[in-house]
């Protein structure tokens, strides 16, 4: 004897309710697969970012820029100035581990650039 689906009180048949549940579970499975795909893509991108940093080269020089002003706050423009760069261990008064001197020329805004 064939099985007959009888409607619920709300008028939804058992068969259509099962189809809706099956369709919803298929959508969830597809969404989970898409989610796994994006997690894999994110993992590959993260790996590339991390390993690229390991292959990067050290810079050949560090750029220092500064604007010079005198004691009254006026710009020191278009002049050659002496700049000494000292790297100290621990604090400003610590042992000097690196030192160099430059003689850059400031521009009209009092800006100079030094590569060390």
C-alpha positions as CSV (number, residue, x, y, z in Angstrom):
1,X,0.0,0.0,0.0
2,X,1.5,3.4,-1.0
3,X,2.4,5.8,1.8
4,X,0.2,8.9,1.7
5,X,1.5,12.1,3.1
6,X,-1.0,13.8,5.2
7,X,-0.9,17.6,5.8
8,X,0.0,19.0,9.2
9,X,-2.2,21.6,10.9
10,X,-0.4,24.4,9.1
11,X,-1.0,22.8,5.7
12,X,2.6,21.7,5.1
13,X,3.0,18.1,3.9
14,X,5.6,15.8,5.6
15,X,7.2,15.2,2.2
16,X,7.7,19.0,1.5
17,X,9.0,19.5,5.0
18,X,11.6,16.7,4.5
19,X,12.6,18.3,1.1
20,X,13.0,21.7,2.8
21,X,15.2,20.1,5.5
22,X,17.3,18.2,2.9
23,X,17.7,21.3,0.8
24,X,18.7,23.3,3.9
25,X,21.3,20.7,4.9
26,X,22.7,20.6,1.3
27,X,23.1,24.4,1.5
28,X,24.9,24.1,4.8
29,X,27.2,21.4,3.4
30,X,27.9,23.6,0.4
31,X,28.6,26.6,2.6
32,X,30.9,24.5,4.8
33,X,32.8,23.4,1.7
34,X,33.1,27.0,0.6
35,X,34.2,28.0,4.1
36,X,36.9,25.3,4.0
37,X,38.0,26.6,0.6
38,X,38.4,30.1,2.0
39,X,40.2,28.9,5.0
40,X,42.7,27.0,2.7
41,X,43.1,30.2,0.6
42,X,43.7,32.2,3.7
43,X,46.3,29.7,5.0
44,X,48.2,29.8,1.6
45,X,48.2,33.6,1.6
46,X,49.4,33.8,5.2
47,X,52.1,31.3,4.4
48,X,53.2,33.4,1.4
49,X,53.3,36.5,3.5
50,X,55.3,34.9,6.3
51,X,57.9,33.2,4.0
52,X,58.3,36.4,1.8
53,X,59.5,38.2,4.9
54,X,62.2,35.5,5.3
55,X,63.5,36.1,1.8
56,X,63.6,39.9,2.1
57,X,66.9,41.6,1.9
58,X,68.2,44.0,4.5
59,X,68.2,47.7,3.5
60,X,71.5,49.1,2.3
61,X,70.9,52.3,4.2
62,X,68.6,54.0,6.7
63,X,67.1,57.4,5.8
64,X,67.0,60.2,8.4
65,X,65.2,63.4,7.6
66,X,64.9,66.4,10.0
67,X,63.9,70.1,9.9
68,X,66.5,72.4,11.5
69,X,65.5,75.5,13.6
70,X,67.6,77.8,15.6
71,X,67.1,78.6,19.3
72,X,64.4,81.2,18.5
73,X,62.4,78.7,16.3
74,X,63.4,80.1,12.9
75,X,64.2,77.7,10.1
76,X,67.8,77.2,9.1
77,X,67.3,77.2,5.3
78,X,69.8,76.7,2.5
79,X,72.8,76.1,4.7
80,X,75.3,73.3,5.0
81,X,75.2,71.8,8.5
82,X,77.1,69.2,10.4
83,X,75.2,66.1,11.7
84,X,76.7,63.4,13.9
85,X,74.7,60.1,14.3
86,X,75.6,58.0,17.3
87,X,73.9,54.6,18.2
88,X,74.4,53.9,21.9
89,X,73.9,50.7,23.8
90,X,71.1,50.7,26.4
91,X,70.5,54.4,26.7
92,X,71.5,57.8,25.3
93,X,74.4,58.0,27.7
94,X,75.4,54.3,27.1
95,X,78.5,53.1,25.2
96,X,78.6,54.3,21.6
97,X,78.5,51.2,19.3
98,X,78.3,53.2,16.0
99,X,79.1,56.7,15.0
100,X,79.2,58.7,11.7
101,X,79.3,62.3,10.7
102,X,77.6,64.0,7.7
103,X,77.5,67.5,6.2
104,X,74.1,67.8,4.4
105,X,72.6,71.0,3.0
106,X,69.1,72.1,4.1
107,X,66.5,73.1,1.6
108,X,64.2,76.2,1.7
109,X,62.1,74.5,4.4
110,X,65.1,73.7,6.6
111,X,64.8,70.0,5.7
112,X,67.9,67.8,5.3
113,X,68.2,64.1,4.4
114,X,71.0,61.8,5.4
115,X,71.5,58.1,4.5
116,X,73.4,56.1,7.1
